[in-house]
JSON list of C-alpha atoms in Angstrom, two decimals:
[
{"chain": "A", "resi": 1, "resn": "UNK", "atom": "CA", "xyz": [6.45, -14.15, 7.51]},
{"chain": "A", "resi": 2, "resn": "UNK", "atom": "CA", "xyz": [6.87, -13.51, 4.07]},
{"chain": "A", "resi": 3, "resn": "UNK", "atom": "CA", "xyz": [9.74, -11.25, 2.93]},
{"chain": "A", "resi": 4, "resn": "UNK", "atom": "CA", "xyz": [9.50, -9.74, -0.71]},
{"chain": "A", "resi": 5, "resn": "UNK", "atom": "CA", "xyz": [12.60, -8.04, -2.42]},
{"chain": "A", "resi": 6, "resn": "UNK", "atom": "CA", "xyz": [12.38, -6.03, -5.20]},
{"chain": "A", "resi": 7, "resn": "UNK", "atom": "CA", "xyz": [15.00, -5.25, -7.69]},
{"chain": "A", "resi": 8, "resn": "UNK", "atom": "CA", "xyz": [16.93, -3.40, -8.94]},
{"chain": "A", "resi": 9, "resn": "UNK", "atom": "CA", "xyz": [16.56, -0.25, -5.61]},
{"chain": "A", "resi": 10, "resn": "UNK", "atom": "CA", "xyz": [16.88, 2.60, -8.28]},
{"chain": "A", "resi": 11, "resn": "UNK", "atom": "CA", "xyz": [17.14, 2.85, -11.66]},
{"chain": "A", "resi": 12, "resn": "UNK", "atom": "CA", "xyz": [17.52, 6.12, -14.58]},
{"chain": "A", "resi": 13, "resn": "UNK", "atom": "CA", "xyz": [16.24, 5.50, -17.77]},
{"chain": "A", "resi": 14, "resn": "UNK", "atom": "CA", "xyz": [16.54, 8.23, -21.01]},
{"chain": "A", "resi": 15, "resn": "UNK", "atom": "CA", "xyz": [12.58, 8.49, -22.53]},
{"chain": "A", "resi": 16, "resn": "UNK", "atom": "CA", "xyz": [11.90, 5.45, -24.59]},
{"chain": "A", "resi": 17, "resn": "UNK", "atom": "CA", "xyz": [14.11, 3.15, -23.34]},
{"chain": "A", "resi": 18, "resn": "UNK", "atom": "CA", "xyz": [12.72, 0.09, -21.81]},
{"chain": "A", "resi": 19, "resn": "UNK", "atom": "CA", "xyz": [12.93, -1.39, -18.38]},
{"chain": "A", "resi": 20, "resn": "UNK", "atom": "CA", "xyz": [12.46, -4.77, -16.06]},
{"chain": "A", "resi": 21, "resn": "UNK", "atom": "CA", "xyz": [11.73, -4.48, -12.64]},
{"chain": "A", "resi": 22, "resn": "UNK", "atom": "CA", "xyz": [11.88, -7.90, -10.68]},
{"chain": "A", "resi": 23, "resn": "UNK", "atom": "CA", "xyz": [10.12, -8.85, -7.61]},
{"chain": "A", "resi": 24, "resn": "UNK", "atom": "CA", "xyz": [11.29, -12.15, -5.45]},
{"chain": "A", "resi": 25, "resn": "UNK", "atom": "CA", "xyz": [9.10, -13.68, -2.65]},
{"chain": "A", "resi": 26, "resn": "UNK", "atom": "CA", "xyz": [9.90, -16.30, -0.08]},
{"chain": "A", "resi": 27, "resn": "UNK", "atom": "CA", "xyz": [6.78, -18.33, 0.21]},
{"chain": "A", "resi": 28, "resn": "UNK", "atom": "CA", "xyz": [3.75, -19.20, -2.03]},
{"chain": "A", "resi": 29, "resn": "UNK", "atom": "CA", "xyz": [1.08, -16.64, -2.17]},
{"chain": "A", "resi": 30, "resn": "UNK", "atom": "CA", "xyz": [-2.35, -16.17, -3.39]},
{"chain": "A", "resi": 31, "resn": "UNK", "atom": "CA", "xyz": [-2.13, -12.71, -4.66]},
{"chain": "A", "resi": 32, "resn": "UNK", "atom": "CA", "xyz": [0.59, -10.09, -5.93]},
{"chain": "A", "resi": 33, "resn": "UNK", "atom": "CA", "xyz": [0.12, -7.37, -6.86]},
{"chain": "A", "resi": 34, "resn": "UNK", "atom": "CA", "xyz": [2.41, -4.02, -8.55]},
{"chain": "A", "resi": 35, "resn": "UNK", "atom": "CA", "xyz": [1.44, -0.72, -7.90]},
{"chain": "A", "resi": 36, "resn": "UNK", "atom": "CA", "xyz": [2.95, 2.90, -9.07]},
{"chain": "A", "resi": 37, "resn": "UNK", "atom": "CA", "xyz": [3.54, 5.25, -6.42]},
{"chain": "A", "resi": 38, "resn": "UNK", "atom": "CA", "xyz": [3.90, 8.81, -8.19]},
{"chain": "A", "resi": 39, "resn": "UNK", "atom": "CA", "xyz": [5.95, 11.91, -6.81]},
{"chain": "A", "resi": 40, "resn": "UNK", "atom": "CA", "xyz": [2.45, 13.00, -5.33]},
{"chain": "A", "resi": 41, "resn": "UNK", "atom": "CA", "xyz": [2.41, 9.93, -3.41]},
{"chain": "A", "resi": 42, "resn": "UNK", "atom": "CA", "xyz": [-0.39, 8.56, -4.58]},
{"chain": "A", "resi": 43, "resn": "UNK", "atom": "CA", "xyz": [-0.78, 4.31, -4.94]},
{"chain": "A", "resi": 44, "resn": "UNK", "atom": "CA", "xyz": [-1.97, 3.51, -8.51]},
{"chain": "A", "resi": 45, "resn": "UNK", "atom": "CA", "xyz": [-2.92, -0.28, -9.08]},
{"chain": "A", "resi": 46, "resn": "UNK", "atom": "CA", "xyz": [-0.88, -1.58, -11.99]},
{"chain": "A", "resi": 47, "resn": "UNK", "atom": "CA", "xyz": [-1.87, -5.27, -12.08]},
{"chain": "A", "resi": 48, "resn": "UNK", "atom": "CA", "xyz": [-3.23, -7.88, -9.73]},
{"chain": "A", "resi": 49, "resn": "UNK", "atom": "CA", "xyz": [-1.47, -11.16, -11.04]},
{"chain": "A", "resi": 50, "resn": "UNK", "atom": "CA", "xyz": [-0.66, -14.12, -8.37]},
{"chain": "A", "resi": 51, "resn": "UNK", "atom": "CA", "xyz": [0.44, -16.10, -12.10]},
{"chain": "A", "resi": 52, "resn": "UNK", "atom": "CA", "xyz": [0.61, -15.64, -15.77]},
{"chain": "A", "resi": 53, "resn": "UNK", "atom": "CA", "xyz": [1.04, -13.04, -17.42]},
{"chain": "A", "resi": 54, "resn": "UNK", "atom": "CA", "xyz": [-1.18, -9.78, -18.82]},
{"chain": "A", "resi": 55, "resn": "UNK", "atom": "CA", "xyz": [-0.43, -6.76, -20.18]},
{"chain": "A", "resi": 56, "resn": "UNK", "atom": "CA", "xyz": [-1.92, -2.69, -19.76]},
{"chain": "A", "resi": 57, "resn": "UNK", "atom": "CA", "xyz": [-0.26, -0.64, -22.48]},
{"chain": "A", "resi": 58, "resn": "UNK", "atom": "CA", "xyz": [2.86, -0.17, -22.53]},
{"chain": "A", "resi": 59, "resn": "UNK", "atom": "CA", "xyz": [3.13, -1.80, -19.40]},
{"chain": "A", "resi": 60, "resn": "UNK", "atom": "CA", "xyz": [3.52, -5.66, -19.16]},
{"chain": "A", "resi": 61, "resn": "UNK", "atom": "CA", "xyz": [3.83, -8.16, -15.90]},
{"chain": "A", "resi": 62, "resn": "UNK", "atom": "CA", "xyz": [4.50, -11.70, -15.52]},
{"chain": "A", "resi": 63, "resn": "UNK", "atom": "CA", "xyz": [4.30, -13.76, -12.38]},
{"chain": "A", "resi": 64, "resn": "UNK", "atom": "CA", "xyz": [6.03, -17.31, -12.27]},
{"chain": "A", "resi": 65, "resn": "UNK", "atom": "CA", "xyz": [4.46, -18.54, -8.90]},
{"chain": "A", "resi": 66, "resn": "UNK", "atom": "CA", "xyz": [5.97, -21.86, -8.74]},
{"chain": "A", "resi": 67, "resn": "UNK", "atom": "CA", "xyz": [9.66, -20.20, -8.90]},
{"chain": "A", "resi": 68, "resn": "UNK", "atom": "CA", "xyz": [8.32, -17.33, -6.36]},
{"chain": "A", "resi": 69, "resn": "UNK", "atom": "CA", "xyz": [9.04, -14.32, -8.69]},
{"chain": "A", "resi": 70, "resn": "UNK", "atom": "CA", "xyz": [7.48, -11.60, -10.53]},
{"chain": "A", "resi": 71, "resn": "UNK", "atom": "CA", "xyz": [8.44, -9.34, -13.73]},
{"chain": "A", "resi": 72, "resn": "UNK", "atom": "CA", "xyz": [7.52, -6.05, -14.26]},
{"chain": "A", "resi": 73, "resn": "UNK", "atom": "CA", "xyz": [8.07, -4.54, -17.88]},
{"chain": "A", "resi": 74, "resn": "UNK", "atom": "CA", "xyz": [7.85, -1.07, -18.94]},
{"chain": "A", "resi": 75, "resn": "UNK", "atom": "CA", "xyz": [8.25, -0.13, -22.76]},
{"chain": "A", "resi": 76, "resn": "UNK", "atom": "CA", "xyz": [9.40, 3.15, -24.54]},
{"chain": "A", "resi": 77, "resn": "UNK", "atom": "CA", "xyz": [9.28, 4.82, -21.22]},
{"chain": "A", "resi": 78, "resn": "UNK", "atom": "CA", "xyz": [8.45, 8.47, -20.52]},
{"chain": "A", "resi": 79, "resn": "UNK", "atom": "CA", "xyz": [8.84, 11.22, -17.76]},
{"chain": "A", "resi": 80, "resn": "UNK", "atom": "CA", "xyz": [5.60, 10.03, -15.63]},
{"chain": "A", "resi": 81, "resn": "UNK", "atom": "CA", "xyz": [6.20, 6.69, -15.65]},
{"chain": "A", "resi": 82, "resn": "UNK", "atom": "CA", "xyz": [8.72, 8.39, -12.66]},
{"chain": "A", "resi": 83, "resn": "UNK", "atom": "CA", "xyz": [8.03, 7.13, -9.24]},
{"chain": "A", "resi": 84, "resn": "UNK", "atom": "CA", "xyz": [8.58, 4.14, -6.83]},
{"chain": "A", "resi": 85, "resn": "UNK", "atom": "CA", "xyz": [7.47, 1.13, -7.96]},
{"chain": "A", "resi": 86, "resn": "UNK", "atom": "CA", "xyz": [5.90, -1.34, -5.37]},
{"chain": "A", "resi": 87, "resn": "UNK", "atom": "CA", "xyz": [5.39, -4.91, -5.57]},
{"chain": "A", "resi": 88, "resn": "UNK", "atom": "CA", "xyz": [3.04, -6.63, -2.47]},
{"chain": "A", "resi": 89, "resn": "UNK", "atom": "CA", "xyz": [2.67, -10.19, -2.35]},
{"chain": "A", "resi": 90, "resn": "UNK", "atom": "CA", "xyz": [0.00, -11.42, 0.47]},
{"chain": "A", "resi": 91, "resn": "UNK", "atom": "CA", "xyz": [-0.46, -15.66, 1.77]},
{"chain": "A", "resi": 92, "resn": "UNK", "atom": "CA", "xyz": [-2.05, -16.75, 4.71]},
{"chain": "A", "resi": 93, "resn": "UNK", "atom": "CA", "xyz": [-5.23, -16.23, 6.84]},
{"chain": "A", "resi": 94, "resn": "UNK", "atom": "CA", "xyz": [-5.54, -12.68, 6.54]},
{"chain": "A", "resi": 95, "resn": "UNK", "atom": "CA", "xyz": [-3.77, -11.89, 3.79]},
{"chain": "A", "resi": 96, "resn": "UNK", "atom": "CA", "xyz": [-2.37, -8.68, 4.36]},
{"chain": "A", "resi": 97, "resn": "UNK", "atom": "CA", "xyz": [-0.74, -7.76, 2.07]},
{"chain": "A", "resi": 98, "resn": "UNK", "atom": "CA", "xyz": [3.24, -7.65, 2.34]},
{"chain": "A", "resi": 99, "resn": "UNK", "atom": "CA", "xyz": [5.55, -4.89, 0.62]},
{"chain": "A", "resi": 100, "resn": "UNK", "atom": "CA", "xyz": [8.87, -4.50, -1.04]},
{"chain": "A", "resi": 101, "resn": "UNK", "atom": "CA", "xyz": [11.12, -1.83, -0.52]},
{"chain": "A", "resi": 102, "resn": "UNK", "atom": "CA", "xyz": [10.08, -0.64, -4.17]},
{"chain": "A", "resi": 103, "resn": "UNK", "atom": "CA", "xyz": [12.40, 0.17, -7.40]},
{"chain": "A", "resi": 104, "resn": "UNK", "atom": "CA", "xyz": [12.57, 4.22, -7.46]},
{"chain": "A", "resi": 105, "resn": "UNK", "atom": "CA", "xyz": [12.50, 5.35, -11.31]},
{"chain": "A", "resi": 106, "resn": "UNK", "atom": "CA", "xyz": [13.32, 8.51, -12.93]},
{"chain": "A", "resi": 107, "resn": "UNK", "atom": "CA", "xyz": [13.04, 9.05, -16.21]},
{"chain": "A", "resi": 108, "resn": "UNK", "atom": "CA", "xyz": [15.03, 11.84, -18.01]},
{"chain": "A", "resi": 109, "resn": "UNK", "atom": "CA", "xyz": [13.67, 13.32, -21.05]},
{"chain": "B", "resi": 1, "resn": "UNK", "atom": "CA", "xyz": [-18.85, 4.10, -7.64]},
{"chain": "B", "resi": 2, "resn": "UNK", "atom": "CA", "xyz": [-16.33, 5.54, -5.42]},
{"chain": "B", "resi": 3, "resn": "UNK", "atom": "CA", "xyz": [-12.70, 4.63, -4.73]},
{"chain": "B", "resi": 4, "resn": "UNK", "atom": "CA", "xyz": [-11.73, 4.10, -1.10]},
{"chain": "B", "resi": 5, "resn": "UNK", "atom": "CA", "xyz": [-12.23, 7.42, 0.60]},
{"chain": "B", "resi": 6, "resn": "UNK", "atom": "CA", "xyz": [-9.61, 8.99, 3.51]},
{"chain": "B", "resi": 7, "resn": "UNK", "atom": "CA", "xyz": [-9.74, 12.03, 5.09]},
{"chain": "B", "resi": 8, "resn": "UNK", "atom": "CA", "xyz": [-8.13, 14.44, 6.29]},
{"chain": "B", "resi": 9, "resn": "UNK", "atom": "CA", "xyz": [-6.21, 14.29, 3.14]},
{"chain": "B", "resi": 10, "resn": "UNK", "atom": "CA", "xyz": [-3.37, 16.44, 5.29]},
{"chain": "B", "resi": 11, "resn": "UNK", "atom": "CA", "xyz": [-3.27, 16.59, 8.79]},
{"chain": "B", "resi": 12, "resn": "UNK", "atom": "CA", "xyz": [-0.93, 18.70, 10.97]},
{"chain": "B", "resi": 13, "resn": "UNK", "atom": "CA", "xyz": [-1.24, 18.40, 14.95]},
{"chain": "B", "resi": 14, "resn": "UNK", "atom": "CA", "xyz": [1.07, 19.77, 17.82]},
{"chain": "B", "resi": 15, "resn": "UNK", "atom": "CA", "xyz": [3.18, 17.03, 19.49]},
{"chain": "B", "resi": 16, "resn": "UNK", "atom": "CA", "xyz": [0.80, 14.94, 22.76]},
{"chain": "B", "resi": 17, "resn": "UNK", "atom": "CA", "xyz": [-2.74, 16.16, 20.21]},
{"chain": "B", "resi": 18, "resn": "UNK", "atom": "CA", "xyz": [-4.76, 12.92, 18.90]},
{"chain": "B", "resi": 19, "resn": "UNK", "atom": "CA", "xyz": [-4.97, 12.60, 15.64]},
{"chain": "B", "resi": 20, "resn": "UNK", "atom": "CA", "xyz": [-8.33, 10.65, 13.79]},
{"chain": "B", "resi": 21, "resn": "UNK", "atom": "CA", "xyz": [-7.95, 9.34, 10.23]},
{"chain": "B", "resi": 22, "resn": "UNK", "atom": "CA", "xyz": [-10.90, 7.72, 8.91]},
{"chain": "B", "resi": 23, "resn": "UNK", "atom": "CA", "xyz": [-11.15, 5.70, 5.89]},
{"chain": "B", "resi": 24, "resn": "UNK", "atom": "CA", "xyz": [-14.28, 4.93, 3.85]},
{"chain": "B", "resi": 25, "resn": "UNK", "atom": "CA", "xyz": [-14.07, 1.45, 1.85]},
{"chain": "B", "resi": 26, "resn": "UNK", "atom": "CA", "xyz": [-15.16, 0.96, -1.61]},
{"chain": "B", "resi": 27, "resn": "UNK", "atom": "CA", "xyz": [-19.06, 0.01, -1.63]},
{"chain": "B", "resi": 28, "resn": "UNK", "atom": "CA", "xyz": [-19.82, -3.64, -1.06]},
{"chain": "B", "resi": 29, "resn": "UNK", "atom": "CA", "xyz": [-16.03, -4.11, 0.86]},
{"chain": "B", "resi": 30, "resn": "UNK", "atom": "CA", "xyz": [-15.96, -4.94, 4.40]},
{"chain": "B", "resi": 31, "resn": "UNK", "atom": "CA", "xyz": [-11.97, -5.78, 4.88]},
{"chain": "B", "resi": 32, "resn": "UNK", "atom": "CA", "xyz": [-10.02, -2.90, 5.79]},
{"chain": "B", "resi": 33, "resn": "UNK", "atom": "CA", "xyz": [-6.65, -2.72, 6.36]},
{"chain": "B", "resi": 34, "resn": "UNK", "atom": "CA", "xyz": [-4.19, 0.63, 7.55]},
{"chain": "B", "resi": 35, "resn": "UNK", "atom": "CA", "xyz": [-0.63, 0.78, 6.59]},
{"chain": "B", "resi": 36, "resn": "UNK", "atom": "CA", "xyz": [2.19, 3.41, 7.42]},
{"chain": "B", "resi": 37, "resn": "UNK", "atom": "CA", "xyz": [4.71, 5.09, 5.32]},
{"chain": "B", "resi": 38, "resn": "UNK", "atom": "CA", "xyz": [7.68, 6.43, 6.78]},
{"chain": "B", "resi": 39, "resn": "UNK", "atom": "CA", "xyz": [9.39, 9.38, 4.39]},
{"chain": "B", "resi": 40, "resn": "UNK", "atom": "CA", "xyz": [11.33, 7.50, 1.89]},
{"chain": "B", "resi": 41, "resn": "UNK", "atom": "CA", "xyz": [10.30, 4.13, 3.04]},
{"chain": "B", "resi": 42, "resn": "UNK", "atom": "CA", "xyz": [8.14, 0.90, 1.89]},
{"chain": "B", "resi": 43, "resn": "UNK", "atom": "CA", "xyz": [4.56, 0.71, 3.47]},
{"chain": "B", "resi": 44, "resn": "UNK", "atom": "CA", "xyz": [4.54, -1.48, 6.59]},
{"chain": "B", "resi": 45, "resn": "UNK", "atom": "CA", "xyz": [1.24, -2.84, 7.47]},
{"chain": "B", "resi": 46, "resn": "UNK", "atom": "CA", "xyz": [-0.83, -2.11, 10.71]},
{"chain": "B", "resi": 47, "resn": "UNK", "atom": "CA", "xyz": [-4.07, -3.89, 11.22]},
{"chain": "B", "resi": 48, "resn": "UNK", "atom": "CA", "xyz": [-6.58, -5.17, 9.52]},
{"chain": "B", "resi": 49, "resn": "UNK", "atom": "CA", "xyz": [-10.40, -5.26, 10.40]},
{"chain": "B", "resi": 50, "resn": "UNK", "atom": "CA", "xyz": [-13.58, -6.66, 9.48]},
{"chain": "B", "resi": 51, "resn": "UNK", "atom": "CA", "xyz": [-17.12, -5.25, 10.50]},
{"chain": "B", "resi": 52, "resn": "UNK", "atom": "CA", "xyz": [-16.72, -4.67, 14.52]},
{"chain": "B", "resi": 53, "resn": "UNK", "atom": "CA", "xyz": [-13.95, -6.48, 14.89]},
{"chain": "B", "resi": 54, "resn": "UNK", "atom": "CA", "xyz": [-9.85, -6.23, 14.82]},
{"chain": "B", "resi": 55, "resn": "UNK", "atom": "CA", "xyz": [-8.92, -9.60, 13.11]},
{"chain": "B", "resi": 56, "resn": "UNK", "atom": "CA", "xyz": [-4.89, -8.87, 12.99]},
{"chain": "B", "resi": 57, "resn": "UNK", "atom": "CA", "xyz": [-3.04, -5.85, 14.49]},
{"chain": "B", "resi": 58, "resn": "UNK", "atom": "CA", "xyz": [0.17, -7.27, 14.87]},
{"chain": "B", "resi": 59, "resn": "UNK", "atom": "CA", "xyz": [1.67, -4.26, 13.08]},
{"chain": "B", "resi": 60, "resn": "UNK", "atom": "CA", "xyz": [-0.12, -1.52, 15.65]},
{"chain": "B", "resi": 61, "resn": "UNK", "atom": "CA", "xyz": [2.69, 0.17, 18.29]},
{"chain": "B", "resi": 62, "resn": "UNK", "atom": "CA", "xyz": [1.66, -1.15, 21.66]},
{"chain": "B", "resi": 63, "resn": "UNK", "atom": "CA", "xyz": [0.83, 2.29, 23.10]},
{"chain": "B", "resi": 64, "resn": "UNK", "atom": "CA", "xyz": [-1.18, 5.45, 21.87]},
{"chain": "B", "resi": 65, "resn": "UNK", "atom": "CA", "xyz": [-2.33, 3.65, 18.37]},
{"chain": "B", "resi": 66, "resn": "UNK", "atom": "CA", "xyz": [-5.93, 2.23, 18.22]},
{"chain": "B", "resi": 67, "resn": "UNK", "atom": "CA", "xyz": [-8.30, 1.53, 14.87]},
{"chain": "B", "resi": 68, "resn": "UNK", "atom": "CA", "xyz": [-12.12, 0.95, 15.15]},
{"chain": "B", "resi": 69, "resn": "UNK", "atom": "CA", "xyz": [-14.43, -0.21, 12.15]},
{"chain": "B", "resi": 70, "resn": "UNK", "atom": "CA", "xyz": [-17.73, 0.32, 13.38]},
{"chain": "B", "resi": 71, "resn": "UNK", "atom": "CA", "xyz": [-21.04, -1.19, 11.93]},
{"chain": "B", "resi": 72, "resn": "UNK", "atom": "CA", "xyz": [-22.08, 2.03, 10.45]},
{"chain": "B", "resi": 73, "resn": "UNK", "atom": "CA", "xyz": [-19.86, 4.77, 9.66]},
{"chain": "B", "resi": 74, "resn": "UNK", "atom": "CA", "xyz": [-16.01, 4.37, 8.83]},
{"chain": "B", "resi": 75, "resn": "UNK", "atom": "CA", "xyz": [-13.06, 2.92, 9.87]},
{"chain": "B", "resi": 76, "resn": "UNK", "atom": "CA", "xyz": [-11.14, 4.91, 11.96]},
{"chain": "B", "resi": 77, "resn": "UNK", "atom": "CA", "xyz": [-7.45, 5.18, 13.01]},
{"chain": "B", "resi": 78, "resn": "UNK", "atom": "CA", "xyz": [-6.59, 6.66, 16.28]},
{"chain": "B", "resi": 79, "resn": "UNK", "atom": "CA", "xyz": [-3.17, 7.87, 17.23]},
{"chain": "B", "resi": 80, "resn": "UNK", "atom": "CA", "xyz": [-2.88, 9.43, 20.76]},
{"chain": "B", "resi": 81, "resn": "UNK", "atom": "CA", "xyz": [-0.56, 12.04, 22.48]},
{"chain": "B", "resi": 82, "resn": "UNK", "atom": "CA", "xyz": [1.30, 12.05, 18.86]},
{"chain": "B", "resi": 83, "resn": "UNK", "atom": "CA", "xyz": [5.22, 12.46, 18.83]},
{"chain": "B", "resi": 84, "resn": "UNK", "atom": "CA", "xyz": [7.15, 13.76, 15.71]},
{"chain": "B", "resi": 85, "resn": "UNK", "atom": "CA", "xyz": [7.67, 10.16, 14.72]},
{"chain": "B", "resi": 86, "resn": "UNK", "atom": "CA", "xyz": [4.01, 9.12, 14.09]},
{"chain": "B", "resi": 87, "resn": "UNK", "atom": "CA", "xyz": [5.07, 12.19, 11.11]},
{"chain": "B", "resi": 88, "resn": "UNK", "atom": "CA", "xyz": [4.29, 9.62, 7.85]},
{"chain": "B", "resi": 89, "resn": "UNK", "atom": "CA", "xyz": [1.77, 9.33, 5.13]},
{"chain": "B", "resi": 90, "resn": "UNK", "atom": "CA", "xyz": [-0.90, 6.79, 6.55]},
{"chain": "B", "resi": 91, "resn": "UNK", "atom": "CA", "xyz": [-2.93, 4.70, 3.97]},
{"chain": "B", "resi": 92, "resn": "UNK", "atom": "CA", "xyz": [-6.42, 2.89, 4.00]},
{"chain": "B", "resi": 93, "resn": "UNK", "atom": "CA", "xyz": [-7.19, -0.36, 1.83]},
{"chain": "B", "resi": 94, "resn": "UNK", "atom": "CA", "xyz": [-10.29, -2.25, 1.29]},
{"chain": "B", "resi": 95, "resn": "UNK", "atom": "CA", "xyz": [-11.33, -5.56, -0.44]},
{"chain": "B", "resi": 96, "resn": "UNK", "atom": "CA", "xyz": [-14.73, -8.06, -0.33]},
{"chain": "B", "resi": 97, "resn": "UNK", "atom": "CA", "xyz": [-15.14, -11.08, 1.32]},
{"chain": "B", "resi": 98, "resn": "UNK", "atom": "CA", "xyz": [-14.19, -13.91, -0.33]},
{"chain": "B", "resi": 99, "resn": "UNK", "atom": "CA", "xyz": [-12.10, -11.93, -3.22]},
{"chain": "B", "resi": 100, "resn": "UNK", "atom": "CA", "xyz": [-8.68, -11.93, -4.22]},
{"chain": "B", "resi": 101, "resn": "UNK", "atom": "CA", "xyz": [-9.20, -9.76, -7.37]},
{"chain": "B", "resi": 102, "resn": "UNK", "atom": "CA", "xyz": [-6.71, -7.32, -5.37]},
{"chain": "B", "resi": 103, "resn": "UNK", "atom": "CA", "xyz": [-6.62, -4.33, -2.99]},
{"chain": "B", "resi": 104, "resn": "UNK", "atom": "CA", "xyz": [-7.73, -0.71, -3.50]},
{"chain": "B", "resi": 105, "resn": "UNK", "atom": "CA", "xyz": [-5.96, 1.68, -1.45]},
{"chain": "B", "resi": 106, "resn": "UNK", "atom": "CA", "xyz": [-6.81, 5.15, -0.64]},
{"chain": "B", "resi": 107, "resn": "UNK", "atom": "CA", "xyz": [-5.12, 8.78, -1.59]},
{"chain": "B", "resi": 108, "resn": "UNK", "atom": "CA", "xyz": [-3.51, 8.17, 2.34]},
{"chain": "B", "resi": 109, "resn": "UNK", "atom": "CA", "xyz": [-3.34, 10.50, 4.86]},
{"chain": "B", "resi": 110, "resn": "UNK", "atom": "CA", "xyz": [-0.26, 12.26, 5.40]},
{"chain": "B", "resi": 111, "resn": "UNK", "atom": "CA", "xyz": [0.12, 13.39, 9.20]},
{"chain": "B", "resi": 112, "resn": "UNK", "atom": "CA", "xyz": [3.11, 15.97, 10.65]},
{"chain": "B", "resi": 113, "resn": "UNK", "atom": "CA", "xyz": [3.39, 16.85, 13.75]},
{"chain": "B", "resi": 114, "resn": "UNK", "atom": "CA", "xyz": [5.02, 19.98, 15.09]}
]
């Protein structure tokens, strides 16, 4: 099956600094997708993007499908962008849809 | 136009209870798929099903774990004679035929046993 790795596995940032959160894949896909996971465990959509790029804010993602990896960017960060970040690729007939192990960020004010 | 609804939103039961988590897809969706969190883990996925019918549980234990997506009502996750290590946060996701415009998932469930 597909495996998807996300990197880097933790990561501290000060408020306002800025941050890129990668996401590799093994096989071609027909959707990603990024989601924030806050400290009350909820899943919160960030961006469905199997290629391109768009951005949401101060978020920003870009997805080169043909190289089989994904970009996450956060800008001028701040204390609830804390949480795991997830990145879940899904190919095949019923496209579940396949998870990292997620980039845990805290953000210190 | 609601999200994806699951309930219990907690759920505590005595070890060898059942345990029922249902899920409620967004309007319109008829995909549904359940995935398990482990504390401090990724989500692994479970099964997914389509109106009446279990298209892929390959991720379902073998034993006491059974899901159901009726044609009226929701879907529903089983988990029999639960042991302290069915203890995770269980989640619910939905999407329309024929679209790839990405998954909604549910608040989860999150299940201890005692």
């Amino acid at each position: 099956g597909i495996q998807v790795e996300q990197s880097p596995p933790d990561l501290i940032l000060q408020e306002g600094a800025n941050s890129t959160l990668r996401c590799n894949f093994s096989d071609s896909v027909n959707n990603l997708q990024w989601f924030h996971q806050n400290p009350w465990g909820q899943l919160i959509n960030l961006f469905y993007i199997p290629s391109g790029t768009k951005q949401n804010g101060r978020l920003s993602a870009t997805t080169v499908a043909t190289e089989r990896y994904s970009l996450l960017y956060i800008s001028s960060s701040q204390t609830t962008d804390s949480g795991v970040y997830f990145c879940a690729v899904s190919g095949g007939a019923t496209n579940k849809l396949i998870f990292g192990t997620g980039t845990l960020l805290a953000v210190q004010p | 136009n609601a999200g994806v609804m699951q309930n219990p939103r907690h759920l505590v039961r005595r070890r060898g209870q059942e345990a029922r988590l249902r899920c409620s897809p967004m309007k319109g969706h008829s995909h549904v798929y359940w995935y398990r969190q482990l504390p401090e883990e990724g989500l692994k996925f479970m099964v997914y099903l389509q109106k009446e019918n279990i298209i892929d549980e390959s991720g379902m234990p073998k034993e006491r774990f059974s899901a159901e997506f009726p044609k009226e009502g929701p879907s529903i996750l089983r988990i029999q004679q639960v042991v302290r290590g069915d203890s995770a946060a269980y989640f619910c996701a939905s999407r329309a035929t024929g679209s790839y415009y990405g998954y909604t998932f549910g608040s989860g469930t999150r299940l201890t046993v005692v």
